[in-house]
mmCIF file of C-alpha atoms and ligand atoms in Angstrom:
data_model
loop_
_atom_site.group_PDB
_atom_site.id
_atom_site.type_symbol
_atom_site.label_atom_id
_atom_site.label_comp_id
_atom_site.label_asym_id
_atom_site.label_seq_id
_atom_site.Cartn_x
_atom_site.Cartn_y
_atom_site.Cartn_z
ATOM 1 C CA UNK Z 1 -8.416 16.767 29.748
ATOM 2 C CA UNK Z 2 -11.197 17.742 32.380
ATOM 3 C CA UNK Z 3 -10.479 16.304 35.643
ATOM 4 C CA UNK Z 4 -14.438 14.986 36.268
ATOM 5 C CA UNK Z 5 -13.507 12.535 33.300
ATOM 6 C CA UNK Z 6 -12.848 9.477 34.860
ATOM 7 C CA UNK Z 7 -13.692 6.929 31.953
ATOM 8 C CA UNK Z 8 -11.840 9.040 29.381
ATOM 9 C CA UNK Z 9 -9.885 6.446 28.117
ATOM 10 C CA UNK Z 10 -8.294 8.085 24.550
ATOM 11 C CA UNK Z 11 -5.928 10.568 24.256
ATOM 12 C CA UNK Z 12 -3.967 12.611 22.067
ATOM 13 C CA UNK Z 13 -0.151 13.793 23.325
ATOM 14 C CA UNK Z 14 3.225 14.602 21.964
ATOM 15 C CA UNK Z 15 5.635 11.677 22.995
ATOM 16 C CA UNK Z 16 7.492 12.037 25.921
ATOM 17 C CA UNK Z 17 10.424 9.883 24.489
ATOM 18 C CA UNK Z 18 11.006 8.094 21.690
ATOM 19 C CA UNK Z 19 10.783 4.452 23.372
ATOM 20 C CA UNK Z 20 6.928 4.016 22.512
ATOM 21 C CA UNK Z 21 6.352 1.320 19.441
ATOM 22 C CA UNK Z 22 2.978 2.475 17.498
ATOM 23 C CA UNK Z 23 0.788 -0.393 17.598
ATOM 24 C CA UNK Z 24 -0.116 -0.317 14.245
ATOM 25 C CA UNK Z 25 2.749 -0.110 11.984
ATOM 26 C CA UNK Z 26 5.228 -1.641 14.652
ATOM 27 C CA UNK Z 27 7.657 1.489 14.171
ATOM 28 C CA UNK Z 28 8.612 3.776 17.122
ATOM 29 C CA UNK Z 29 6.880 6.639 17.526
ATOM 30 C CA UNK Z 30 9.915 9.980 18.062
ATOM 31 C CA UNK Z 31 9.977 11.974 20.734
ATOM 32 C CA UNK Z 32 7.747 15.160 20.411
ATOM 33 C CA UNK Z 33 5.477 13.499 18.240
ATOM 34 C CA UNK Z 34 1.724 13.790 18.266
ATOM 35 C CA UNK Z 35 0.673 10.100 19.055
ATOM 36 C CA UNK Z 36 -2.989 8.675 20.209
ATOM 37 C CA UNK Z 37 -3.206 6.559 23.063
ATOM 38 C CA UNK Z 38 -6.113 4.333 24.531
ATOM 39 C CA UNK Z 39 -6.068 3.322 27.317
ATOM 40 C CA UNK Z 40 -8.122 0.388 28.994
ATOM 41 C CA UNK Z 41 -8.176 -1.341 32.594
ATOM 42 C CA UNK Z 42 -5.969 -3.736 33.082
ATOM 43 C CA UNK Z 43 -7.668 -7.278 33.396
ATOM 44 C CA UNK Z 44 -5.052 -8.494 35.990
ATOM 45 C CA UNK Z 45 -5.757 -5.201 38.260
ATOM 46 C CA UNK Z 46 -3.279 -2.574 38.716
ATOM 47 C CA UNK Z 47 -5.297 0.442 36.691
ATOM 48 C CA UNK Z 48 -4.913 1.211 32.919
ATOM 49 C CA UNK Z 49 -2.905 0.498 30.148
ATOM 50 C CA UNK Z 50 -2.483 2.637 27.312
ATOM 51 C CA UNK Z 51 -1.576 1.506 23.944
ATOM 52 C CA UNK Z 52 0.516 4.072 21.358
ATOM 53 C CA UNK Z 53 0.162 4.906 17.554
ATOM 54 C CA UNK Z 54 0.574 7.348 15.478
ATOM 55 C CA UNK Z 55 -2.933 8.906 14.749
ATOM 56 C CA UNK Z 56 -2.770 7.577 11.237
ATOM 57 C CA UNK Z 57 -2.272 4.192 11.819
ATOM 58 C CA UNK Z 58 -5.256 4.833 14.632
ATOM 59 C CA UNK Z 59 -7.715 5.601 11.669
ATOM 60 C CA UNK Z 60 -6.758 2.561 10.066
ATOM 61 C CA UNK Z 61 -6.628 -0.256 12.669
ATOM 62 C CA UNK Z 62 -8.445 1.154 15.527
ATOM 63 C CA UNK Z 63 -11.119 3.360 14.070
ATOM 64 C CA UNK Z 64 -14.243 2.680 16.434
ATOM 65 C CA UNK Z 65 -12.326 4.679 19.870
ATOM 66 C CA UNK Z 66 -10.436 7.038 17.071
ATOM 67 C CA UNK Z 67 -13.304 8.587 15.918
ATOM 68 C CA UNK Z 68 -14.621 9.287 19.115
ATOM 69 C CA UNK Z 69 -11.438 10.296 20.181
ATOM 70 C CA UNK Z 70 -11.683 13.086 16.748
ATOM 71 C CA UNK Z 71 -14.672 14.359 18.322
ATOM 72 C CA UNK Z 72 -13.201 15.640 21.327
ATOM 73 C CA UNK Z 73 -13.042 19.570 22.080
ATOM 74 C CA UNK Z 74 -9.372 19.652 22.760
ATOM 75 C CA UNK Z 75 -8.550 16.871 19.497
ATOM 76 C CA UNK Z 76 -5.258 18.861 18.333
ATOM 77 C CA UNK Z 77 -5.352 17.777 15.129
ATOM 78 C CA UNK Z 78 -6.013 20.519 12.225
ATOM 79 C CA UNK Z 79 -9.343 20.297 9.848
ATOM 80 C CA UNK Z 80 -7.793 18.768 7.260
ATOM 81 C CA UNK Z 81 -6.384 15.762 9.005
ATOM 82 C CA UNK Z 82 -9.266 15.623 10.775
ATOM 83 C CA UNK Z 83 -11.174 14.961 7.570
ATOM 84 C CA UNK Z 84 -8.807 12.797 5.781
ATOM 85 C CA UNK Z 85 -8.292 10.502 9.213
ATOM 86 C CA UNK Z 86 -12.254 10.620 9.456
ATOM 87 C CA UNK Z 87 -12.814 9.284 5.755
ATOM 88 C CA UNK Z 88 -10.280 6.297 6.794
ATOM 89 C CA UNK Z 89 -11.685 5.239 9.980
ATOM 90 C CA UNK Z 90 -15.368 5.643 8.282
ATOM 91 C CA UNK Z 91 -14.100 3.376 5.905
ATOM 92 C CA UNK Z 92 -13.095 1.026 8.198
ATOM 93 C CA UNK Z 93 -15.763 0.988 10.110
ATOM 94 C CA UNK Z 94 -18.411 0.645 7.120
ATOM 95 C CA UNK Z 95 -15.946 -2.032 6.034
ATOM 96 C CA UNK Z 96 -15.632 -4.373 9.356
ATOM 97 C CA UNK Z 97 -12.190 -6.370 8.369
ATOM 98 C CA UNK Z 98 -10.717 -3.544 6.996
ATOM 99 C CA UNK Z 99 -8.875 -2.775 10.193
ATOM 100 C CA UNK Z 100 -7.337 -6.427 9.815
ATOM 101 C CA UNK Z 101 -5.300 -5.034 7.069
ATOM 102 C CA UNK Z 102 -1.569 -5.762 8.226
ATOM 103 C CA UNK Z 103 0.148 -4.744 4.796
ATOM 104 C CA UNK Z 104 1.286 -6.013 1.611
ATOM 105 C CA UNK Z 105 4.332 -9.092 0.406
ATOM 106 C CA UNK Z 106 5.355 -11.433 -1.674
ATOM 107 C CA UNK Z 107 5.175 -14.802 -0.464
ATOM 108 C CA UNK Z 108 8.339 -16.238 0.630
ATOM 109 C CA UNK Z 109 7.060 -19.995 0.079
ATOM 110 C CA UNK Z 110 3.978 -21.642 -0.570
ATOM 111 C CA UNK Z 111 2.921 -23.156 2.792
ATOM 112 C CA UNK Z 112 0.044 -20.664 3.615
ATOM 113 C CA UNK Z 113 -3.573 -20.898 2.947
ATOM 114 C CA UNK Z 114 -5.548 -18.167 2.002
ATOM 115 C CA UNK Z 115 -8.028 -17.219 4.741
ATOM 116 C CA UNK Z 116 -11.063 -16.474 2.289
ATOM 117 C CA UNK Z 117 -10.824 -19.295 -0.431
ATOM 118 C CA UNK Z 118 -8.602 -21.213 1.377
ATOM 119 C CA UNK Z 119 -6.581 -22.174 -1.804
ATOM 120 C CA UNK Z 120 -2.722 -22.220 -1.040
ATOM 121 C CA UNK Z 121 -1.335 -19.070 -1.543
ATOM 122 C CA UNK Z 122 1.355 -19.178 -4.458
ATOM 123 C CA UNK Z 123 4.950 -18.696 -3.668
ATOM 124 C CA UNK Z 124 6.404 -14.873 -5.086
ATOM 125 C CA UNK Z 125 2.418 -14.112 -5.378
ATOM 126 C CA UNK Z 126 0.850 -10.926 -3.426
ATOM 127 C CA UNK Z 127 -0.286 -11.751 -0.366
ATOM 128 C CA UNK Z 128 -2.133 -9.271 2.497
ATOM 129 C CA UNK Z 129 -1.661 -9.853 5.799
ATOM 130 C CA UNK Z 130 -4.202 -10.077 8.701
ATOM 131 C CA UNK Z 131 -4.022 -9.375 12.544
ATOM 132 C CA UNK Z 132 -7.181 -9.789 14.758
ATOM 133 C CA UNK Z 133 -7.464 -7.038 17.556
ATOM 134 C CA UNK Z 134 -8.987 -8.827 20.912
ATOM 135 C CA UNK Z 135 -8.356 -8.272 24.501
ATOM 136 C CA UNK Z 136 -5.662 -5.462 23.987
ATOM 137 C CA UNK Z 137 -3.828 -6.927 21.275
ATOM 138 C CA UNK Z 138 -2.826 -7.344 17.860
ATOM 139 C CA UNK Z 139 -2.816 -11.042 17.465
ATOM 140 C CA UNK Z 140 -1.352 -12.397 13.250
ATOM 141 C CA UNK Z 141 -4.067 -14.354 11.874
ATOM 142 C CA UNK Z 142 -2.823 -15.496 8.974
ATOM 143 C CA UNK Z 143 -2.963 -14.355 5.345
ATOM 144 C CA UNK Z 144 -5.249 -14.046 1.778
ATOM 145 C CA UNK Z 145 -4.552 -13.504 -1.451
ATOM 146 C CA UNK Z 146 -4.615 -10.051 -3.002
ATOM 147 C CA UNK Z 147 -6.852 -10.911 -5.737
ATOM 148 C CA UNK Z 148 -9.398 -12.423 -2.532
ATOM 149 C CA UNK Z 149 -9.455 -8.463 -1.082
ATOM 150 C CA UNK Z 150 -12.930 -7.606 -2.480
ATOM 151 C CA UNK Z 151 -14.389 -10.944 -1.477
ATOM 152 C CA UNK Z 152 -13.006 -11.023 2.520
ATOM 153 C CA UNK Z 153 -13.065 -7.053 2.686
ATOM 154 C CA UNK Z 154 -15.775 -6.200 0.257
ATOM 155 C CA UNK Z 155 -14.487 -3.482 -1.157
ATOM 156 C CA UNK Z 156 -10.742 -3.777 -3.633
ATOM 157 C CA UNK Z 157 -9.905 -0.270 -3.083
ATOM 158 C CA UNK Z 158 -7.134 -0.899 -0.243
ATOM 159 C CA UNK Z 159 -3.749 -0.034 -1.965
ATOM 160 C CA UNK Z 160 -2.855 2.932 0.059
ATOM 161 C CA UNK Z 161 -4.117 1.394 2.818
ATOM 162 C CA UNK Z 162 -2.109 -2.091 2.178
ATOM 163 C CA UNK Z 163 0.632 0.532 1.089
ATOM 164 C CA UNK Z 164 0.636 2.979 4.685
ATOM 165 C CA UNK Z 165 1.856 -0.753 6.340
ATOM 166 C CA UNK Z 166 4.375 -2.189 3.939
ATOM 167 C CA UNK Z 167 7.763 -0.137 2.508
ATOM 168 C CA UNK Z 168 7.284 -1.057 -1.524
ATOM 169 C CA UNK Z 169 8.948 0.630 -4.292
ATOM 170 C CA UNK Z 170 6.832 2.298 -6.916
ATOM 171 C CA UNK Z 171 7.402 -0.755 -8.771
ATOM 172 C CA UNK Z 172 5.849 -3.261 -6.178
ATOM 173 C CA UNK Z 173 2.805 -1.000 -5.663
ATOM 174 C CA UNK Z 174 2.400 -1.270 -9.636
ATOM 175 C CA UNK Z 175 2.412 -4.631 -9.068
ATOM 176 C CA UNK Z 176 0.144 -4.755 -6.104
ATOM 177 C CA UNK Z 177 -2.661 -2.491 -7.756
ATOM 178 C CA UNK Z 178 -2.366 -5.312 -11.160
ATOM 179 C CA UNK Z 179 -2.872 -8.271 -8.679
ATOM 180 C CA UNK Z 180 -5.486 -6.352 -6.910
ATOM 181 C CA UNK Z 181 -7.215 -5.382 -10.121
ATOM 182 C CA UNK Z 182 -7.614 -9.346 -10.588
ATOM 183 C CA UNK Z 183 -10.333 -9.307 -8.254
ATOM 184 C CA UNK Z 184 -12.667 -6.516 -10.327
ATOM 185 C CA UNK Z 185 -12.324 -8.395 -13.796
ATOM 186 C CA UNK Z 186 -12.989 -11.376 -12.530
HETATM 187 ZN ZN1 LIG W 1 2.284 3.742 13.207
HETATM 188 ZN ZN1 LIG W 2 -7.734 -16.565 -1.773
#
């Protein structure tokens, strides 16, 4: 990274250890491992912070400073990630709530409203999770029904994307992909 760079605030680096938690999927990040980091001022002084992930889970949840961060000279990444990371951040970016996309479960009970219709979600139904990126942070904010993805993300086609953020057996993702399909018929 040039040294007349002051505002550089992304970066791309193999992990120093394996302590760093990616800040999109929650998982650590092991040692050696290419990971992207951004970095912003602290709002209670004492210089920058710098938040880890792995570069994929950058191009889903943080795609605005990841595709700028793509663009740079020394961007290790080969051409074909490149690409493929570029079409997901695009996405995300020409879908805005996209990078709200938290993953994929069943619901445990039925205490929680969907955040698009705001009917009760159904117990054992799919549900997506949210979380709202402000000040520095992944906050939860709550959950929708699967078959409400086209509606509060306008677009349905989010399986692999629900599916990079949740562990589900080739089973659940059959599932997942019939509840999401709801949404198209009706
Ligand atoms: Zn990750
Ligand atoms: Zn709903």
């Amino acid at each position: 990274m040039p040294e007349e760079q002051p505002e550089f605030t992304h970066v791309f680096e193999l992990a120093k250890s394996g302590r760093a938690k990616c800040r999109g999927c929650g998982k650590n990040i092991a040692k050696d491992v290419l990971r992207f980091g951004e970095s912003y001022e602290n709002p209670y002084g004492d210089g920058a912070a710098t938040l880890w992930f792995h570069p994929l889970c950058a191009a889903h949840k943080r795609p605005e400073p990841y595709l700028v961060a793509l663009d740079y000279d020394d961007c290790p990444l080969d051409d074909a990630t490149k690409t493929q990371h570029r079409q997901i951040a695009e996405f995300g970016i020409a879908h805005r709530r996209l990078p709200r996309l938290d993953g994929a479960s069943l619901a445990p009970t039925a205490r929680a409203r969907c955040r698009s219709c705001k009917e009760m979600i159904p117990k054992e139904s799919w549900r997506l999770s949210l979380v709202f990126f402000a000040e520095a942070r992944f906050e939860p904010s709550g959950y929708i029904h699967a078959k409400c993805a086209s509606e509060y993300f306008e677009t349905a086609d989010i399986l692999d994307r629900a599916c990079h953020f949740s562990e589900l057996s080739d089973e659940e993702k059959k599932s997942l992909s019939e509840a999401l399909q709801e949404t198209q018929s009706s």
